[in-house]
XYZ file of C-alpha atoms in Angstrom:
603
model
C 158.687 110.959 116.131
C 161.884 109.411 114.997
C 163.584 110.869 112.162
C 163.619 108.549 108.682
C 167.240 108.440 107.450
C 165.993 107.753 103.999
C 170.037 107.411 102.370
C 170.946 105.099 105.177
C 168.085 102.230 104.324
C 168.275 99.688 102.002
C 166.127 99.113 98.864
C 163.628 96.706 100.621
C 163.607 98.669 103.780
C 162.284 101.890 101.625
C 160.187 99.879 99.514
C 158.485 98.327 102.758
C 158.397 101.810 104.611
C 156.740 103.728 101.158
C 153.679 100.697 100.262
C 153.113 100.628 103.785
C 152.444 104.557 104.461
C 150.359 104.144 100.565
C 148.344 101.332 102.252
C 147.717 103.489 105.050
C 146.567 106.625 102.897
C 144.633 104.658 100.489
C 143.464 101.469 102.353
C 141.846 99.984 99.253
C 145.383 99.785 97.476
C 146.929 96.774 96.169
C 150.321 95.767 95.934
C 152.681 93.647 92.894
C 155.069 91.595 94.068
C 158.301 92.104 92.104
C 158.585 89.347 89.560
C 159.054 89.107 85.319
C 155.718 90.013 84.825
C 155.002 93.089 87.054
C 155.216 95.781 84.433
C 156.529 98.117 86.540
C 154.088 97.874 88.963
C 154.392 98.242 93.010
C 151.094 99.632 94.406
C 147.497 100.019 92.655
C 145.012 102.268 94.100
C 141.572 102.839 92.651
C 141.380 105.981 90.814
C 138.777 107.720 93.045
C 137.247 109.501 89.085
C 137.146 106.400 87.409
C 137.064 103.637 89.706
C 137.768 100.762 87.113
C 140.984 102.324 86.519
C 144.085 102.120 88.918
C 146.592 104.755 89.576
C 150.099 103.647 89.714
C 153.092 103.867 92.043
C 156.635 103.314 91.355
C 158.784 103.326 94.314
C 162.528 103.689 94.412
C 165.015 104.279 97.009
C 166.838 107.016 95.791
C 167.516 109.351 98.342
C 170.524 111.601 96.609
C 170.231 113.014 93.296
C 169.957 110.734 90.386
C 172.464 109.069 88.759
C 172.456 107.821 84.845
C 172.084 104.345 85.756
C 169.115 105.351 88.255
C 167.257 107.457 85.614
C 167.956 104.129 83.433
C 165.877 102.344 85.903
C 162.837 104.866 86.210
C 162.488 104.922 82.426
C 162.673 101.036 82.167
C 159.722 100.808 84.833
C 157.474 103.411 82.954
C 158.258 101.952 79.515
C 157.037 98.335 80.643
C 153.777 100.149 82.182
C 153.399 100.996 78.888
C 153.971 97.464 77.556
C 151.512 96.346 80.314
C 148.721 98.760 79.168
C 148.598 97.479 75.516
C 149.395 93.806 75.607
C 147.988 93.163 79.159
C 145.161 95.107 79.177
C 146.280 96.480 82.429
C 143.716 99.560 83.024
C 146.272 102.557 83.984
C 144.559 105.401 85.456
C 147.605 108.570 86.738
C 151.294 107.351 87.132
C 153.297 108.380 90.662
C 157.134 107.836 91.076
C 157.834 107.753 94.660
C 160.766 107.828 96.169
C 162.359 110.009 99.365
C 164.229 112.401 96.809
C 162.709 115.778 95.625
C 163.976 116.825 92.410
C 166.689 119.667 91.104
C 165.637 121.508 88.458
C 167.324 119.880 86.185
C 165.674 116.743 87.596
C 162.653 117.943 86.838
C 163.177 119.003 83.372
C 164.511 115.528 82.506
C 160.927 113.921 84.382
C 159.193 116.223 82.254
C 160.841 115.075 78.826
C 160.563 110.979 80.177
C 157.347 109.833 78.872
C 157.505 111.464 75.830
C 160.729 110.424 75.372
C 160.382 106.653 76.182
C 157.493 106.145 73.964
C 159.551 107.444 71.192
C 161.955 104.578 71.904
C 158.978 102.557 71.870
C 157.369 103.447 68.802
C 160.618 103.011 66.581
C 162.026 99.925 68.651
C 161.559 96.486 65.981
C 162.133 94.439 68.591
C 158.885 95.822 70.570
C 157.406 96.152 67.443
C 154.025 98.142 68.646
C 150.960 97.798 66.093
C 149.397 101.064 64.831
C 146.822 100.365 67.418
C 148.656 99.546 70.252
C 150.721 103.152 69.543
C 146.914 104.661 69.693
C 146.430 103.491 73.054
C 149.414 104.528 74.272
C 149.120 107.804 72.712
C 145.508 108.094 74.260
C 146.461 107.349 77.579
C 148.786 109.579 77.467
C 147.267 112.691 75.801
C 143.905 112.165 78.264
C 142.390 115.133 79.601
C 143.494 115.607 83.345
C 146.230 113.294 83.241
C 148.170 112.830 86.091
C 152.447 111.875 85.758
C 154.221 112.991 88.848
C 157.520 112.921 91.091
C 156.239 112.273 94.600
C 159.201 113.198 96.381
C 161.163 113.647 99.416
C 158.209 116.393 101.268
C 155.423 113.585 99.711
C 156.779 110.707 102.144
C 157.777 112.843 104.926
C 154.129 114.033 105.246
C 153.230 110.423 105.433
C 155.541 109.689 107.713
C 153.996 112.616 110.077
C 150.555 111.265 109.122
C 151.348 107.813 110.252
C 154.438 107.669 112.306
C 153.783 104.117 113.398
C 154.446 102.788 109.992
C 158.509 103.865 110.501
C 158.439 103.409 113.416
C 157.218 99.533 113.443
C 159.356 98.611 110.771
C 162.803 100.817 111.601
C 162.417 101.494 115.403
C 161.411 98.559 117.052
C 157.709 99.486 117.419
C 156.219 96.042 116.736
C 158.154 95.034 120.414
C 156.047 97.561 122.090
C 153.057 96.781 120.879
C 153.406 93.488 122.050
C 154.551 95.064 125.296
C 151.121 96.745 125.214
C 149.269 93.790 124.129
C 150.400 92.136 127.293
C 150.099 94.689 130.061
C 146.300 95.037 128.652
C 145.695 91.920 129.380
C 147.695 91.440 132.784
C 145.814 94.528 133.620
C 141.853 93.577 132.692
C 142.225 89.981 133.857
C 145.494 88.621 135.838
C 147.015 90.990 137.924
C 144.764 90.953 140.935
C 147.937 92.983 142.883
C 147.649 96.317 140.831
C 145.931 98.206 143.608
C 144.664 102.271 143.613
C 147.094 103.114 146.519
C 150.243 101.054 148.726
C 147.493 101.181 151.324
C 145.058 98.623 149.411
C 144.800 95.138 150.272
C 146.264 93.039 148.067
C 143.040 91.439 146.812
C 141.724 94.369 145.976
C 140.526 95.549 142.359
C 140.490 98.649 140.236
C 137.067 100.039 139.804
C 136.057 100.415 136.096
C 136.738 104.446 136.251
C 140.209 104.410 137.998
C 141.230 102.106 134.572
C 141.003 105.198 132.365
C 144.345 106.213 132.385
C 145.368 102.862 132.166
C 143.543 101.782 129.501
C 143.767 105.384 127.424
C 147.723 105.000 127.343
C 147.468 101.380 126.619
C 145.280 101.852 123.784
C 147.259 104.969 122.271
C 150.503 101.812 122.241
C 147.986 99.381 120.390
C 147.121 102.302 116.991
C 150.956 102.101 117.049
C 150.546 98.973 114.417
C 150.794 100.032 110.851
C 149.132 96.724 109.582
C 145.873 96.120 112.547
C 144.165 97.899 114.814
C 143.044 96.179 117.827
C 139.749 96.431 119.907
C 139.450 95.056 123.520
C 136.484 94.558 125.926
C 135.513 93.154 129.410
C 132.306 91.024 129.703
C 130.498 89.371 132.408
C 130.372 86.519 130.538
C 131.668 85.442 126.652
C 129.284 87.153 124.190
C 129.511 85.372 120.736
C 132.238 86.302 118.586
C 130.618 87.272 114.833
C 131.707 88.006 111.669
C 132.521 92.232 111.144
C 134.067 94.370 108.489
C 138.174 94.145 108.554
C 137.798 91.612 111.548
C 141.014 88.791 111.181
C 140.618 87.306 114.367
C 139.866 87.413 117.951
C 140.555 85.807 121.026
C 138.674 85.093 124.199
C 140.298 84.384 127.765
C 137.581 83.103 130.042
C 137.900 83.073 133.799
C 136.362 81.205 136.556
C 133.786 83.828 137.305
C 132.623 83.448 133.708
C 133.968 86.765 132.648
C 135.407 87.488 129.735
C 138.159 89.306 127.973
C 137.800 89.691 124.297
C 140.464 91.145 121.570
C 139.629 91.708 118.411
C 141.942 92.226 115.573
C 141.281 94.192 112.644
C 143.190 94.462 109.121
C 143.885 98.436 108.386
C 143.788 97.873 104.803
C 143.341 95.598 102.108
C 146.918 94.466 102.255
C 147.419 94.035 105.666
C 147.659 89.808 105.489
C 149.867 89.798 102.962
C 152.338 92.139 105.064
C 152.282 90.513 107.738
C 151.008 87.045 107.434
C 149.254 84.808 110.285
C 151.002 81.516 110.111
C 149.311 78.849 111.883
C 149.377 74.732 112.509
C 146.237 73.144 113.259
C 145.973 69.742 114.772
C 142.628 68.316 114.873
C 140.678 65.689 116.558
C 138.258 64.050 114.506
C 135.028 62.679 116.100
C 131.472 62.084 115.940
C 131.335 62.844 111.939
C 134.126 66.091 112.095
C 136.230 64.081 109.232
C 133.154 64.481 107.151
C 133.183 68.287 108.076
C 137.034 68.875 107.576
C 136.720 67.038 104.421
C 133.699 69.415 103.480
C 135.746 72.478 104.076
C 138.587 71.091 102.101
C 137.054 69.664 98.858
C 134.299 72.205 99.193
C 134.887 75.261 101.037
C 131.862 74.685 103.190
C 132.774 76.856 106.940
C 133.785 74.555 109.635
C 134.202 74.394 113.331
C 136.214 71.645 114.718
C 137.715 70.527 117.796
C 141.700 71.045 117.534
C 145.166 72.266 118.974
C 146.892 74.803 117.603
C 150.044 77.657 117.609
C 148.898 80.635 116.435
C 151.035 83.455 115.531
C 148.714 86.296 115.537
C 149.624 90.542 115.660
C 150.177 91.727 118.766
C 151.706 88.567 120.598
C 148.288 87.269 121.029
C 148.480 84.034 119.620
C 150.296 80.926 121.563
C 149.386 77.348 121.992
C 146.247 75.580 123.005
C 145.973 71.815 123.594
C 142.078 72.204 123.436
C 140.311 74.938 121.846
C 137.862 75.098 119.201
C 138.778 76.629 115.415
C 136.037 77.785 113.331
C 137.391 78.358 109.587
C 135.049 80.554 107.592
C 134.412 79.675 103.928
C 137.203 79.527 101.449
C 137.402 81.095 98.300
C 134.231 82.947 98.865
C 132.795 86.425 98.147
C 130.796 85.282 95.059
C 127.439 85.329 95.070
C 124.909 83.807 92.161
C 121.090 83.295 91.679
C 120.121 79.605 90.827
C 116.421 78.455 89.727
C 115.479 74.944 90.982
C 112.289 73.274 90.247
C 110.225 69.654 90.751
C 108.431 68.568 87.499
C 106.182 65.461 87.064
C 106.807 62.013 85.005
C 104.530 63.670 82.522
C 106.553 66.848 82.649
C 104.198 68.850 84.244
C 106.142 71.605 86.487
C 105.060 70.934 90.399
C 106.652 74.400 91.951
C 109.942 76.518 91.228
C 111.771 78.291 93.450
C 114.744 81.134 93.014
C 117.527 80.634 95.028
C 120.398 83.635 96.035
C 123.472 81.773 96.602
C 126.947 82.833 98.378
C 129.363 79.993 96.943
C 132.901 79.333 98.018
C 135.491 76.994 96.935
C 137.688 74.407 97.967
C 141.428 74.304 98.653
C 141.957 72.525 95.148
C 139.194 74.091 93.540
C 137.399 70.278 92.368
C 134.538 71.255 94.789
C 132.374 74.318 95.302
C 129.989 74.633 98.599
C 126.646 76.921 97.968
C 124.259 77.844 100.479
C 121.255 80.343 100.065
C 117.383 81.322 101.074
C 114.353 81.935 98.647
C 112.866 85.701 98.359
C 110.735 84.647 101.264
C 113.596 83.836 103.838
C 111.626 80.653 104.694
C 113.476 78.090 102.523
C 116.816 76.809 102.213
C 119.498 75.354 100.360
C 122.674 73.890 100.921
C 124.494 72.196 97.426
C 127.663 69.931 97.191
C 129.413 70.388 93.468
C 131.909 67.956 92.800
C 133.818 69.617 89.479
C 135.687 66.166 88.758
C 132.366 64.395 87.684
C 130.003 67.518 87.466
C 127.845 66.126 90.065
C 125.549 68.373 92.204
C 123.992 67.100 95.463
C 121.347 69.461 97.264
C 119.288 69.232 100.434
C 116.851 71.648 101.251
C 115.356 73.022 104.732
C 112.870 74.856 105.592
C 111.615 77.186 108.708
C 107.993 77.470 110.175
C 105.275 78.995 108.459
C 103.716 80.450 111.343
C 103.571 84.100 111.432
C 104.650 83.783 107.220
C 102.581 85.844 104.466
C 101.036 82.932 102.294
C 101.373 84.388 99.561
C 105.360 84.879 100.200
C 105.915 81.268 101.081
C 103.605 79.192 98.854
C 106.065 78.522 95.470
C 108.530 77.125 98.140
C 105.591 75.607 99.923
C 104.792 73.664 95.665
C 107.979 72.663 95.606
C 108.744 71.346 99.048
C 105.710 69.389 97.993
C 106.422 67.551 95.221
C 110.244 66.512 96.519
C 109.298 62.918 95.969
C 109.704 60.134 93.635
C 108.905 59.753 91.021
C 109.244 63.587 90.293
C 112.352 64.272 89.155
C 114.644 67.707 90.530
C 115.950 69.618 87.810
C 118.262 73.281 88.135
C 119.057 76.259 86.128
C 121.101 79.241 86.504
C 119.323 82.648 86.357
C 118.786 82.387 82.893
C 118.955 79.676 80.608
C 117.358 75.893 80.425
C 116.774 73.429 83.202
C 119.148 70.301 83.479
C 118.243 67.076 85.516
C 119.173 66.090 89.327
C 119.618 63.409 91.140
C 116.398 60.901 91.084
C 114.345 62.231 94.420
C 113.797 59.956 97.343
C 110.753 57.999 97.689
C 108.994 59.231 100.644
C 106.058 61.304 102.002
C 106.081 65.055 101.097
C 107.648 67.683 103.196
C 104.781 69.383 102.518
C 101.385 67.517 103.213
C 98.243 67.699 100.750
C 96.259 69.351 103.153
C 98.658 72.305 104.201
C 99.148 73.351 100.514
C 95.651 73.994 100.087
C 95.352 75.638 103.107
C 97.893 77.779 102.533
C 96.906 78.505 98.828
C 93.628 79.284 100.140
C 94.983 82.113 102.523
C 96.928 83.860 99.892
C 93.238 83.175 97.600
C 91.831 85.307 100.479
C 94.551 88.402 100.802
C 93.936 88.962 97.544
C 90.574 90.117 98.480
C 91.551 92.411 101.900
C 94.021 95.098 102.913
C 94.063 93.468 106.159
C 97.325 91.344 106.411
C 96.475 87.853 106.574
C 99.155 85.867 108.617
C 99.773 81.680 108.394
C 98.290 80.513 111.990
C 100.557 78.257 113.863
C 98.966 74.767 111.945
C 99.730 72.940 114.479
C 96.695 74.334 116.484
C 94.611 74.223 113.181
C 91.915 71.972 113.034
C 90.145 69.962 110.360
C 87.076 72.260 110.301
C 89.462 75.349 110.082
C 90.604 74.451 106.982
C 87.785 73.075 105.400
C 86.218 76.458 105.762
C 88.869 78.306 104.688
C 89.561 76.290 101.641
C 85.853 76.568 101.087
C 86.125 80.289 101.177
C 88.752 80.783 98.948
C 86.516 78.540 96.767
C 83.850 80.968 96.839
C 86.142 84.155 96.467
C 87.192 82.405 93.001
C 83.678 82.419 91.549
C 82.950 78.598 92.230
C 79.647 77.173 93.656
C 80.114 75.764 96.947
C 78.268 73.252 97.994
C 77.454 72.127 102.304
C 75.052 71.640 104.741
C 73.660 73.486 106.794
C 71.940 73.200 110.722
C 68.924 74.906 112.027
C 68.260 78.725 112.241
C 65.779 80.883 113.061
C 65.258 84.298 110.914
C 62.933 87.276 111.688
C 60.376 87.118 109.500
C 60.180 90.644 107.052
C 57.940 93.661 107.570
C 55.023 92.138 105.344
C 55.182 88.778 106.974
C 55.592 85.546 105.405
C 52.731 82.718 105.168
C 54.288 79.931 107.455
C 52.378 76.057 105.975
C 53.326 73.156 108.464
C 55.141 70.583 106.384
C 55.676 73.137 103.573
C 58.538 73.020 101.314
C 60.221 75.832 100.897
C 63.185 77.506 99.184
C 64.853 80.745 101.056
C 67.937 83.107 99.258
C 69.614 85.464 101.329
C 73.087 87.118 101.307
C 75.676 86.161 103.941
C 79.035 87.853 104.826
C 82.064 86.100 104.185
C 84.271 86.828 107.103
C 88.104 85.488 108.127
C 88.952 85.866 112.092
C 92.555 87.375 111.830
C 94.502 88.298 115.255
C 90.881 87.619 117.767
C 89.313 89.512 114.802
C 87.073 89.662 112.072
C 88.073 90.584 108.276
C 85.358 91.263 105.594
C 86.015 89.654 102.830
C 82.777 89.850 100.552
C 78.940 89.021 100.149
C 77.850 85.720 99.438
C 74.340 84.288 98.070
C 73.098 81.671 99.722
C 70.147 79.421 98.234
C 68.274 77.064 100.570
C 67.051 74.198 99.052
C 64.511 72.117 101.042
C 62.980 73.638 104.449
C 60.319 73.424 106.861
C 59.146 76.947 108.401
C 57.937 76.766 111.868
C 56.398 79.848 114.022
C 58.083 80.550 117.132
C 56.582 82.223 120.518
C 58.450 85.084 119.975
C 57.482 85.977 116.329
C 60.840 84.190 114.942
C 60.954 81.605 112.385
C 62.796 78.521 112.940
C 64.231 77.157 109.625
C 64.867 73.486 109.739
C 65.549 70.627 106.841
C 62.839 69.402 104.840
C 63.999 66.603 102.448
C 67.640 67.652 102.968
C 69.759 69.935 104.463
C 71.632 71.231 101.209
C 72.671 74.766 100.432
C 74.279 76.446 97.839
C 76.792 79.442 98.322
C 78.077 81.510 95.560
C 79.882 85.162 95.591
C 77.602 87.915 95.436
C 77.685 90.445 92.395
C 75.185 92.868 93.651
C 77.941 94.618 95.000
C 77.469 94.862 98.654
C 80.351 96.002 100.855
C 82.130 93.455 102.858
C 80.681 92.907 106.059
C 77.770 94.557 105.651
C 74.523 92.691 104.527
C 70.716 94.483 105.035
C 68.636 92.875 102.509
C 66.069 90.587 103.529
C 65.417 86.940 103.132
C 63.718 85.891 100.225
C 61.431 82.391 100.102
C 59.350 80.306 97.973
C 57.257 77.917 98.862
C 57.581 74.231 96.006
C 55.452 72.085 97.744
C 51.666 72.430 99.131
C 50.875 69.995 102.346
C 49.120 67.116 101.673
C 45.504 67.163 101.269
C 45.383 70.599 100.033
């Protein structure tokens, strides 16, 4: 590790050497750009005890004691913290001066006596003229228990240095060169140079086997941690494996081959500042076809992701960027990371609310910030949203998608199921936030429902039905549901909510009970008996209840075999209603009843 001749460097050179080891130590930190309005301020890190407050570093490039005129400038940087903590409501947590100097004794005493001393000046300055309050804050701040003021000195940033000895070594000893170095003899290694052979015997076509790249690959990669801004991740695939979005991931690039295989790099930011140290410029060119205007001018007005056909130089860490002619860029979402809950719901001419659905939405923004792009699922997972907002005219156009139900809990899916329904004219769309009233939409298309009739009741039926089983009741693929399926399922769920239901019925044939019953030809009679109510779930069969069943007009007829066949009379009409005798689902033992209403004629 190269030595850091701290006295020989300039002020920007220390400055850049000191936030960079910080950023490294504390990868969450933050860092001020020097301007009128800094108060003092080069590097922010979260106070790890109280996270909403920051801890602040000063850094200076004295390297030899301190001068009046450098003393001058430490006490000028805390004073305007302290302007920036009362009139900025800047939320200081423990102050650090750092700087490659550790302090004489007399150094030290003078630190010691600083703060005190500089909010004297403060307090009687008229100029400043500090309320009574403001002087409590200060006085608060600096009289908090635990409170941290400290010279982090010359032994502070050599310990960094020996923590992270890329950081000087990038920026002072021509360490970013080698890393590109690195960069590229990965690269020539996994995927060009077909020559680099495991003896001077080999053929010249021959390759490295995967193990004999260890060494290789172990120095290689021990070159690539040597960047104090990324680290970089490489791998060798048989073919290109999709590239997705991951924690600290910038970029990545892919270099296919003939065979199909693939070499991937991946680059990944160190810490939160990492971009702003060491930017990524890039010029896109692209070719706009088959509708991508419309999607560049998406991304642009709205922020909405987009991937696009284009050329482009690329200047990325590591020397991997260059030139392409034709590639493909996908820009993610600008302005995003926010992430709100929006109600949307379809109400009738009369007012009458059809369904409403909750929305979680991650937004983003456009380059100008006139347009905002928000996309989002229900709690169910099953519907979508995707909204346009124009800020200029405060208009808001949605469109809404859904998946299939198949496999779906009804019960989950039916509110998005009521208001796919009624997304037709001349029901009007109306939107909320989380809390708060419901504003109007655009007028709704007139079309046919998303959401047929039929498959709403069916579906309300099912989740009628789970109510009434442990058993998990699943939404059958519909498109192998037939008529009669969901007639007697919607019957069902009928009967499970305490309603009469009504059908007919076809021949049956009953054993008769233990004390017989008087069979008349061309008798009418009337027969009760309890039924199960069963669903088939999965090939099979879930109890869901007892029903009564009433016969109304029948015909009794002896059978061979000591059976009774029961066949219409005057109709075949039955009546079916949910059993409160309490028998357990599934399991029915009580016998039929009858009555016979009509003698045979001539009797």
């Amino acid at each position: 590790m190269a030595r850091v001749e701290w006295a020989a460097l300039g002020g920007d050179e220390v400055e850049a050497v000191i936030s960079n080891l910080l950023y490294n130590e504390y990868p969450r930190a933050a860092r001020i750009r020097p301007s009128q309005g800094d108060f003092g301020i080069d590097v922010l890190v979260p106070n790890g005890a109280h996270p909403e407050t920051f801890d602040i570093y000063q850094i200076k490039k004295f390297a030899t004691n301190l001068t009046d005129s450098q003393k001058g400038q430490i006490r000028k940087s805390f004073r305007r913290l302290m302007v920036g903590l009362v009139r900025k409501g800047i939320r200081v947590g423990d102050w650090y001066l750092v700087m490659p100097l550790d302090p004489t004794l007399e150094a030290m005493e003078w630190f010691e006596e600083m703060p005190n001393s500089v909010i004297g000046e403060m307090f009687a300055d008229p100029k400043l003229a500090l309320t009574e309050e403001e002087k409590e804050v200060i006085n608060a701040w600096k009289e908090k228990d635990g409170r941290i003021i400290e010279w982090k000195g010359h032994l502070f940033c050599e310990a960094l240095v020996s923590k992270f000895w890329y950081v000087p070594d990038y920026y002072l000893h021509g360490g970013s060169e080698r890393i590109r170095s690195a960069v590229a003899q990965v690269a020539q290694i996994l995927d060009k140079d077909l020559s680099l052979r495991t003896n001077d015997a080999a053929p010249l076509t021959s390759l490295l086997a995967p193990a004999e790249l260890r060494t290789h690959l172990g120095r290689l990669s021990e070159a690539l941690r040597g960047d104090p801004h990324f680290l970089y991740g490489v791998s060798v695939d048989p073919v290109a494996l999709p590239l997705l979005d991951e924690p600290g991931l910038i970029a990545a690039t892919q270099e296919v081959s003939p065979d199909g295989s693939c070499v991937t790099f991946r680059i990944y930011a160190r810490f939160a500042e990492a971009l702003n140290e060491r930017p990524v410029p890039m010029r896109l060119r692209f070719e706009f076809q088959d509708g991508a205007s419309k999607d560049f001018e998406q991304w642009r007005k709205f922020g909405k992701p987009l991937t696009a056909p284009a050329s482009f130089d690329l200047d990325l860490p590591g020397g991997l960027g260059g030139s392409s002619e034709k590639g493909t860029v996908r820009i993610s979402a600008a302005g995003g990371g926010e992430t709100i809950e929006n109600r949307y719901r379809v109400v009738s001419p009369a007012g009458d609310v059809l369904g409403e659905v909750s929305f979680c939405l991650a937004v983003a923004s456009g380059l100008d910030g006139t347009g905002r792009w928000m996309y989002g699922s229900d709690a169910s997972n099953f519907f979508s949203v995707e909204a346009f907002v124009d800020v200029n005219d405060r208009s808001l156009h949605a469109t809404f998608s859904s998946k299939d139900v198949t496999g779906a809990s009804p019960a989950g899916v039916l509110p998005a199921l009521e208001f796919m329904a009624g997304l037709t004219s001349p029901n009007k769309l109306q939107v909320a936030a989380r809390y708060g009233p419901f504003h109007d939409l655009d007028a709704l298309p007139d079309r046919s429902p998303e959401i047929p009739p039929v498959v709403l009741r069916y579906v309300h039926a099912l989740a009628v039905m789970q109510e009434h089983t442990a058993t998990p009741i699943l939404i059958p693929d519909l498109t192998r549901t037939t008529m009669r399926q969901v007639q007697d399922v919607v019957r069902t769920a009928s009967l499970l909510q305490g309603q009469t239901v009504v059908y007919t019925w076809e021949p049956f044939r009953i054993m008769p009970p233990a004390n017989g019953i008087e069979v008349a030809p061309d008798a009418q009679y009337q027969l009760a008996f309890p039924e199960p109510i069963n669903l088939t779930v999965d090939e099979g069969r879930v109890g869901l209840g007892v029903a009564d069943v009433i016969i109304l007009s029948a015909k009794l007829a002896r059978e061979p075999d000591g059976s009774i066949l029961v066949h219409p009379h005057s109709n075949n009409s039955a009546h079916k209603t949910l059993s409160r005798a309490g028998a357990s689902p599934g399991k029915v033992s009580a016998p039929v009843k009858y009555r016979r209403v009509q003698a045979p004629e001539g009797e």
